[in-house]
GROMACS .gro file of C-alpha atoms in nm:
model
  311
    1UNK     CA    1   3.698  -3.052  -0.702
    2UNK     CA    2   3.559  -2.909  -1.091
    3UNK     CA    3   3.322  -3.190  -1.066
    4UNK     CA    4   3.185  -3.097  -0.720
    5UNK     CA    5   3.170  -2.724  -0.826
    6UNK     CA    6   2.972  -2.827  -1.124
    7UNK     CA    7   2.753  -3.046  -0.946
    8UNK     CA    8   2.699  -2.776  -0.682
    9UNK     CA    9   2.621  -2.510  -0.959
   10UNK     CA   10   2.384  -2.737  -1.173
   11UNK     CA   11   2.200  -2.805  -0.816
   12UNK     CA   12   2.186  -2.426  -0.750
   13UNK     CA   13   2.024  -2.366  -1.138
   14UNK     CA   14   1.800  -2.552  -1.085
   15UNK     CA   15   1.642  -2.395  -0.727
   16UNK     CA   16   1.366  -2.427  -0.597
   17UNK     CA   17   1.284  -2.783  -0.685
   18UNK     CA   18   1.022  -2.809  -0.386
   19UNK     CA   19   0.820  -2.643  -0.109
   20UNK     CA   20   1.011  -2.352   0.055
   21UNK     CA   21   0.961  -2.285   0.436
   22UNK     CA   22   0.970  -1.894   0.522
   23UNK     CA   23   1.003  -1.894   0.959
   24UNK     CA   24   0.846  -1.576   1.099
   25UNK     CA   25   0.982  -1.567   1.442
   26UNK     CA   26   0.615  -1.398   1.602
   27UNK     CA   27   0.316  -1.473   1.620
   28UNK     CA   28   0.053  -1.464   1.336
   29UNK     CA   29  -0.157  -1.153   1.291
   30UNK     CA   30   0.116  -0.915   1.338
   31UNK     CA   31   0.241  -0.679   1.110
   32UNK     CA   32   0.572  -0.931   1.017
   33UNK     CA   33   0.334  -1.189   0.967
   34UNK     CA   34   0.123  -0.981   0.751
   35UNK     CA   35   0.442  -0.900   0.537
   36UNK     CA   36   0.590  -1.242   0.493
   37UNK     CA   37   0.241  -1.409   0.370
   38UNK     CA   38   0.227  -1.058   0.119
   39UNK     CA   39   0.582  -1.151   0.003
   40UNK     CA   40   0.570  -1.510   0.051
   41UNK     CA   41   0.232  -1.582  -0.130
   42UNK     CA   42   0.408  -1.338  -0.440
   43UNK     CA   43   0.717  -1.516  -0.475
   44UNK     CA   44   0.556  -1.889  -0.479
   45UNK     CA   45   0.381  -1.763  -0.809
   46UNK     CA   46   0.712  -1.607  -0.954
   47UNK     CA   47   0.925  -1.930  -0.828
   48UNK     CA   48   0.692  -2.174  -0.940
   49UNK     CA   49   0.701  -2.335  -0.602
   50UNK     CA   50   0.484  -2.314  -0.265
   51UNK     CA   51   0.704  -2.086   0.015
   52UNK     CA   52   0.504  -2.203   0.349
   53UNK     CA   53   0.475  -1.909   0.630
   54UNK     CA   54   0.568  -2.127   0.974
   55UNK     CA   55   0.516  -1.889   1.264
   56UNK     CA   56   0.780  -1.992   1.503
   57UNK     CA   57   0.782  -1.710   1.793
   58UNK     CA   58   0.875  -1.710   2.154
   59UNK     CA   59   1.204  -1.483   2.266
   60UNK     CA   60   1.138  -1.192   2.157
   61UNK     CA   61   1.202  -1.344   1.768
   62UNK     CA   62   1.481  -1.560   1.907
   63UNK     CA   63   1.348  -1.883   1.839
   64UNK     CA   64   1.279  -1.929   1.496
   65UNK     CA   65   1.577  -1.689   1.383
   66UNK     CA   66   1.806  -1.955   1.567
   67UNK     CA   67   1.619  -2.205   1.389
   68UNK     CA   68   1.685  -2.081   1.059
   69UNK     CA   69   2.061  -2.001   1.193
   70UNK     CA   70   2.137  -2.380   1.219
   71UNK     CA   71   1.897  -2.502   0.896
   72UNK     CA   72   2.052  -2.630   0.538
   73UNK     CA   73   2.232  -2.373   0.411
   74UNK     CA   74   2.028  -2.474   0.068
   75UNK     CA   75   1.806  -2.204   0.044
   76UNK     CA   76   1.467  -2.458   0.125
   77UNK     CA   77   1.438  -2.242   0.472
   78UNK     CA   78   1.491  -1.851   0.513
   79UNK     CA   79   1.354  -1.628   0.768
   80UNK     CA   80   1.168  -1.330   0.782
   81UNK     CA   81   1.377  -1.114   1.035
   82UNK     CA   82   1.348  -0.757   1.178
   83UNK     CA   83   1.535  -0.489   1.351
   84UNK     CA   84   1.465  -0.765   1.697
   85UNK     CA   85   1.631  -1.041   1.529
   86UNK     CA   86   1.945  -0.853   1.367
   87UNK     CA   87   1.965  -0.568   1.604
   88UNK     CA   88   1.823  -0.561   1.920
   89UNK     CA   89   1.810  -0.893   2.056
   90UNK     CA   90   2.204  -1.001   1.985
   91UNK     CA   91   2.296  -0.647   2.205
   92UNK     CA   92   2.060  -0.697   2.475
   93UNK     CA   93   2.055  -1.082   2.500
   94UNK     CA   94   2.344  -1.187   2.794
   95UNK     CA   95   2.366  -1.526   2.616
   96UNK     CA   96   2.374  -1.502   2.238
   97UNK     CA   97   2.214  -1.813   2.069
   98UNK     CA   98   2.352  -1.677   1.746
   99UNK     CA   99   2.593  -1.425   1.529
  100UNK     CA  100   2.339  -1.170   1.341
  101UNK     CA  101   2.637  -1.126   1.068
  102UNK     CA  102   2.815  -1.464   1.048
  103UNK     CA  103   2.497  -1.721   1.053
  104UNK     CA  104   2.305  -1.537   0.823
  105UNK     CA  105   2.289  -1.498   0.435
  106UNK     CA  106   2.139  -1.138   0.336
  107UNK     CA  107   1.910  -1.163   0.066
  108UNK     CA  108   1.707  -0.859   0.070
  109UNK     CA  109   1.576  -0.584   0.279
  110UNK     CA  110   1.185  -0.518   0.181
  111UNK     CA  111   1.050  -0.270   0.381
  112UNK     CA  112   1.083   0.011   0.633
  113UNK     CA  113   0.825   0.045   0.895
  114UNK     CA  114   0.735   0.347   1.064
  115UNK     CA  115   0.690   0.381   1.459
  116UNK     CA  116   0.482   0.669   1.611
  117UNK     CA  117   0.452   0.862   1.919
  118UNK     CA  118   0.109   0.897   2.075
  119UNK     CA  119  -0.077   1.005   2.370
  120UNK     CA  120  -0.367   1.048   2.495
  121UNK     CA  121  -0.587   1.293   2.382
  122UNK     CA  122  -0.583   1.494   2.735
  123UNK     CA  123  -0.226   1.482   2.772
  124UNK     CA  124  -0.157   1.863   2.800
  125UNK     CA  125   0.135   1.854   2.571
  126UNK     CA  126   0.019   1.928   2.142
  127UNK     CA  127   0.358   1.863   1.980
  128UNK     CA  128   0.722   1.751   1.993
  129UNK     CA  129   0.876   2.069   2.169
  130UNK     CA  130   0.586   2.132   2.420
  131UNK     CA  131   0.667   1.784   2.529
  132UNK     CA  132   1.004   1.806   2.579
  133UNK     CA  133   0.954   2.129   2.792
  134UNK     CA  134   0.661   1.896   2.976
  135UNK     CA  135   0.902   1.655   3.083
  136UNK     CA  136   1.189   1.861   3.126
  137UNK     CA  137   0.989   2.092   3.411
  138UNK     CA  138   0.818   1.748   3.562
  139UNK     CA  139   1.126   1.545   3.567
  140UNK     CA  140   1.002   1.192   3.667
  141UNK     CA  141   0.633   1.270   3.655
  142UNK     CA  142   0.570   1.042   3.329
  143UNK     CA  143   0.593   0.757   3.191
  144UNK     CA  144   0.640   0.629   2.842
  145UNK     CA  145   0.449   0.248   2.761
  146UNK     CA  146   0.588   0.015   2.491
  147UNK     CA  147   0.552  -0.331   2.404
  148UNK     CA  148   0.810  -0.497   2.609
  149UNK     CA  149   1.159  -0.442   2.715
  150UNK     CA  150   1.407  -0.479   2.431
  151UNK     CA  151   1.201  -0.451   2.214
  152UNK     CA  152   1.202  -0.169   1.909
  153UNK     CA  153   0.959   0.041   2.074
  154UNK     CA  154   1.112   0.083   2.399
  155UNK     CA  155   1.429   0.162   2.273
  156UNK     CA  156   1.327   0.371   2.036
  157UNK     CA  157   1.155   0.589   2.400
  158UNK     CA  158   1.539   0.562   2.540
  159UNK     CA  159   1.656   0.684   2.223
  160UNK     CA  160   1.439   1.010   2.276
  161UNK     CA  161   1.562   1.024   2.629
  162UNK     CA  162   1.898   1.004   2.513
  163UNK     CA  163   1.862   1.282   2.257
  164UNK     CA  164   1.647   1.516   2.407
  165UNK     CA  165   1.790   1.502   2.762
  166UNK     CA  166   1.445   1.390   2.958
  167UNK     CA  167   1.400   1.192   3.244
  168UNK     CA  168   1.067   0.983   3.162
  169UNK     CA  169   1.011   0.633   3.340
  170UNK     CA  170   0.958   0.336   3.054
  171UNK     CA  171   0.667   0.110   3.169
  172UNK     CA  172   0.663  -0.229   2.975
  173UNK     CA  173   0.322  -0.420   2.877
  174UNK     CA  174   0.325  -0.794   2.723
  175UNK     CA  175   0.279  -0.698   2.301
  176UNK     CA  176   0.135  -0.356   2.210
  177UNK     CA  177  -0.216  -0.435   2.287
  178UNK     CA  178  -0.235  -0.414   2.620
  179UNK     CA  179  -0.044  -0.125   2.625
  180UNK     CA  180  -0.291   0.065   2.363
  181UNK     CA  181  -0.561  -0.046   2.629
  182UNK     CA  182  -0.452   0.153   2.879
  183UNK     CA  183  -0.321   0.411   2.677
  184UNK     CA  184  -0.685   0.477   2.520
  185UNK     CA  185  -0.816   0.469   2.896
  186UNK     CA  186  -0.549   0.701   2.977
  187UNK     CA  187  -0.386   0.488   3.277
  188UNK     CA  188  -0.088   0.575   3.081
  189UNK     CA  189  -0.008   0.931   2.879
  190UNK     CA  190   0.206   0.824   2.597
  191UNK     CA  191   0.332   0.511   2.395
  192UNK     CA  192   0.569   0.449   2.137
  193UNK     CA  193   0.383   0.174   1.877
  194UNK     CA  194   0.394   0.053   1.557
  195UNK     CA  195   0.227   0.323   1.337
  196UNK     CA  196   0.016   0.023   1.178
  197UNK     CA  197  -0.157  -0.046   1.504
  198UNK     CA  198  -0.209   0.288   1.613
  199UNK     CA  199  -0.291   0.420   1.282
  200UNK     CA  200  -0.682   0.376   1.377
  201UNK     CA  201  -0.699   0.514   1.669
  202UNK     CA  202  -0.497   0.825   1.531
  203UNK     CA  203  -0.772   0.849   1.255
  204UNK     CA  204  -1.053   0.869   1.476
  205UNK     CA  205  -0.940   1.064   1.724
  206UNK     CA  206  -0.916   0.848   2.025
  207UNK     CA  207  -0.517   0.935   2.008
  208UNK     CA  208  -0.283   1.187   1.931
  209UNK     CA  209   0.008   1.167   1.711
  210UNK     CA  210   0.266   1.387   1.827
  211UNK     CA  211   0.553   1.265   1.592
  212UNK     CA  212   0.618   0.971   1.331
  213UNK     CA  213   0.977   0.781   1.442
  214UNK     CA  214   1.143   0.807   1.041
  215UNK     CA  215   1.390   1.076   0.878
  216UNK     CA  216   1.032   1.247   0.676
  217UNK     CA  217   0.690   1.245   0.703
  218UNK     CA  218   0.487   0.958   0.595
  219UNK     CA  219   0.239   0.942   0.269
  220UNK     CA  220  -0.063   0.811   0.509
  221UNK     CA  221  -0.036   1.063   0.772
  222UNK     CA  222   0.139   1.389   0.619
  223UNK     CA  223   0.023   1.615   0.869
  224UNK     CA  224   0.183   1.418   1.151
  225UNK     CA  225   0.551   1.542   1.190
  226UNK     CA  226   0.842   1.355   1.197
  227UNK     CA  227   1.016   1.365   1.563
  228UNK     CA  228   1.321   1.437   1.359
  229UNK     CA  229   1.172   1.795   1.288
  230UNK     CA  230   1.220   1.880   1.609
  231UNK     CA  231   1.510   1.648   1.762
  232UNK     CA  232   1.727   1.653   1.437
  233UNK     CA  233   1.890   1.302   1.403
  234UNK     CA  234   1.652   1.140   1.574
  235UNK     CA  235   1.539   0.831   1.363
  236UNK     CA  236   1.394   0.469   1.433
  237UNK     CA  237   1.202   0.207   1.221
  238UNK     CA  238   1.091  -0.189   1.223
  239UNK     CA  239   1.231  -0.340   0.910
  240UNK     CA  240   1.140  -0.674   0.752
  241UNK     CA  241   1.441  -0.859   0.549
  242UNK     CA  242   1.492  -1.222   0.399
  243UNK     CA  243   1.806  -1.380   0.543
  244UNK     CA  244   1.916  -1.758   0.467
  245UNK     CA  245   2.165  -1.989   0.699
  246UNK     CA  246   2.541  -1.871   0.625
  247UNK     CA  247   2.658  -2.065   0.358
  248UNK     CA  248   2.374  -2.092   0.133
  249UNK     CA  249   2.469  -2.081  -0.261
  250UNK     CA  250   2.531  -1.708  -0.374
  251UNK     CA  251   2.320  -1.859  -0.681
  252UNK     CA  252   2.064  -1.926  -0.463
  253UNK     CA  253   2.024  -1.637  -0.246
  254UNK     CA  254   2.060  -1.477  -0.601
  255UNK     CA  255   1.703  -1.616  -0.721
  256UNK     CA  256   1.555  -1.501  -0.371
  257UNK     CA  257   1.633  -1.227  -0.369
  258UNK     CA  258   1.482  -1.127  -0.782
  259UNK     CA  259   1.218  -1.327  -0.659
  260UNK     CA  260   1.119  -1.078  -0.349
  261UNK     CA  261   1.224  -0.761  -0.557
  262UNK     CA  262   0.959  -0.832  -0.829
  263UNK     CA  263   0.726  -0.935  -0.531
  264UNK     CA  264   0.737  -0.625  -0.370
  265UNK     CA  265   0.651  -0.439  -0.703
  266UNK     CA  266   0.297  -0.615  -0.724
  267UNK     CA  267   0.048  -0.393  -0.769
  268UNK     CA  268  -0.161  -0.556  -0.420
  269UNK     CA  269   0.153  -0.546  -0.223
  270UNK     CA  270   0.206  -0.226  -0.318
  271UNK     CA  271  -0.145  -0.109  -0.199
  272UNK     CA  272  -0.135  -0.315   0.112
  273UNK     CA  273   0.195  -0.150   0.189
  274UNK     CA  274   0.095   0.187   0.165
  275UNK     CA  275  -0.156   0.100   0.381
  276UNK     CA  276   0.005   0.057   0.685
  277UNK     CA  277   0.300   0.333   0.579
  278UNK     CA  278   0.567   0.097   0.500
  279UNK     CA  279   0.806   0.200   0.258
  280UNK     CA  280   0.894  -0.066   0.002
  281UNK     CA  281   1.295  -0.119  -0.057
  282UNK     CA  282   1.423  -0.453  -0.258
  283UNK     CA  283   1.754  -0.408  -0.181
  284UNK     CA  284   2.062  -0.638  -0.263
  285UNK     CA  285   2.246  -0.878  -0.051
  286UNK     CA  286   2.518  -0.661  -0.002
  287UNK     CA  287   2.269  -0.342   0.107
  288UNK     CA  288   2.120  -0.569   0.342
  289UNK     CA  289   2.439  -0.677   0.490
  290UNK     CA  290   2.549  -0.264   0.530
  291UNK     CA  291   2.211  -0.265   0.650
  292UNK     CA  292   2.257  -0.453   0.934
  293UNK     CA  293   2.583  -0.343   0.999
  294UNK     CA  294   2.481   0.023   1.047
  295UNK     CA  295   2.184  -0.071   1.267
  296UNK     CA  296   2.402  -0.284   1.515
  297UNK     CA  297   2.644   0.005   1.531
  298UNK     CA  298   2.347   0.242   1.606
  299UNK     CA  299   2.188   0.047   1.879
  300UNK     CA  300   2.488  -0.058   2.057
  301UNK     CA  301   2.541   0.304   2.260
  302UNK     CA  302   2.167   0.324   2.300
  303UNK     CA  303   2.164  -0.104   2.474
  304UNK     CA  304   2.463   0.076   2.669
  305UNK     CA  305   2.347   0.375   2.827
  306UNK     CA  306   2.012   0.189   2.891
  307UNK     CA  307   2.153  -0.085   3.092
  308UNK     CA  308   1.914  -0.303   2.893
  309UNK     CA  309   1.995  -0.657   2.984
  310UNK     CA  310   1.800  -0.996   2.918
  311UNK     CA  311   1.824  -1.344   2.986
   0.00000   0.00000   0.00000
């Protein structure tokens, strides 16, 4: 048994001996994507080893994270996963390819991304509380587009039914593209997105802010509120974090996990960041894991009182 501990340490001293494989579970272009290759490109030069981005998506994220659920637990495959992965889709899903908490090592949360509420520019209502009152006097007169059901977006609309007490029907489109389409040609009134993908159209005036989805304000867009202002409590965010198959070496996850910290303080990551409003984190292993502990306990009366279900 001292022998095999030895051997196992030595062999976990001496990681990464070869290419690493980093599994985003979308599709390129996306802002996920865009993180992992930031992060991923970083921490090759600080490991002294190539990480590879594979973009494994299909299931709203459930494919690759199931892949990199059953992988070596040696560290040589880790996944970029998000509030879908860790959150979302283990609540909603009716069959459950995987345990969010058992299957997966924490390494690090890296960054916080904000969602925003927008509409179109000749929706009547200017800010948080004359939409409320909107929909509260035109009960069922409105609907609210995301990017899909179950996915962040949408439930962060339920959440602001849930809070707020209005009845506002949730139209789903196939990835937030679409949706802004329609939204910008005002076939719909209002979308919750990503604030990265709206953040152009906010800027030029082709759509209206009415609220950004975190605790504060943002640095890129301080004059937009947060909803929170107005709905106190009211709080939702994408997230990016490293996880590794359950049983990876603590040594190794250890040497990730420096790795992505010292990535994130790059001086380009840093700009590109602050580009699209995310906030930069780093955290530990064991912040990660509270992390996703707190966010499955936050969702789960939200999935409930939605009657979100999915095959």
């Amino acid at each position: 048994m001292a022998l095999f501990v030895s051997a196992s340490a030595s062999w976990a001293a001496s990681f990464p001996e070869r290419t690493i494989k980093m599994v985003v579970p979308f599709a390129a272009g996306g802002s996920t994507d865009l993180v992992a290759r930031l992060v991923a490109d970083k921490m090759s030069n600080l490991l002294d080893q190539q990480i590879i981005v594979e973009n494994v998506g299909g299931a709203g994220g459930n494919i690759g994270a199931t892949q990199v659920a059953r992988a070596e637990p040696d560290g040589y495959t880790i996944l970029m996963g998000t509030v879908a992965t860790h959150a979302l889709n283990p609540l909603i899903l009716k069959t459950k390819p995987y345990d969010p908490q058992k299957d997966f090592a924490p390494v690090s949360l890296l960054v916080i991304v904000p969602n925003v509420l927008v509409v179109n520019p000749q929706f009547p209502a200017k800010d948080i509380n004359e939409l409320i009152a909107l929909l509260k006097k035109n009960p069922d007169k409105y609907v609210y587009a995301s990017s899909g059901n179950g996915t962040p977006l949408h439930l962060s609309g339920e959440l602001f039914k849930t809070m707020t007490g209005v009845t506002v029907e949730h139209v789903p489109y196939k990835g937030s593209g679409p949706a802004l389409t329609d939204l910008l040609g005002n076939q719909v009134p209002m979308m919750f997105d990503n604030l990265p993908s709206s953040s152009g159209h906010i800027k030029s005036g082709s759509l209206r802010a009415l609220g950004v989805t975190t605790k504060e304000r943002v640095a890129s867009f301080p004059d937009v509120p947060a909803i929170a202002e107005t709905v106190p409590g009211y709080e939702t965010y994408s997230w990016n974090a490293l996880f590794a198959p359950a049983g990876t070496p603590p040594e190794v996850i250890s040497t990730l996990q420096q790795a992505a910290a010292k990535a994130l303080q790059d001086p380009e990551v840093v700009e590109r960041m602050g580009e699209f409003s995310a906030t930069i984190v780093g955290s530990t292993p064991e912040q990660l894991s509270e992390h996703v502990k707190a966010e499955l306990a936050k969702w789960a009366p939200i999935v409930k009182s939605s009657g979100i279900q999915l095959d």
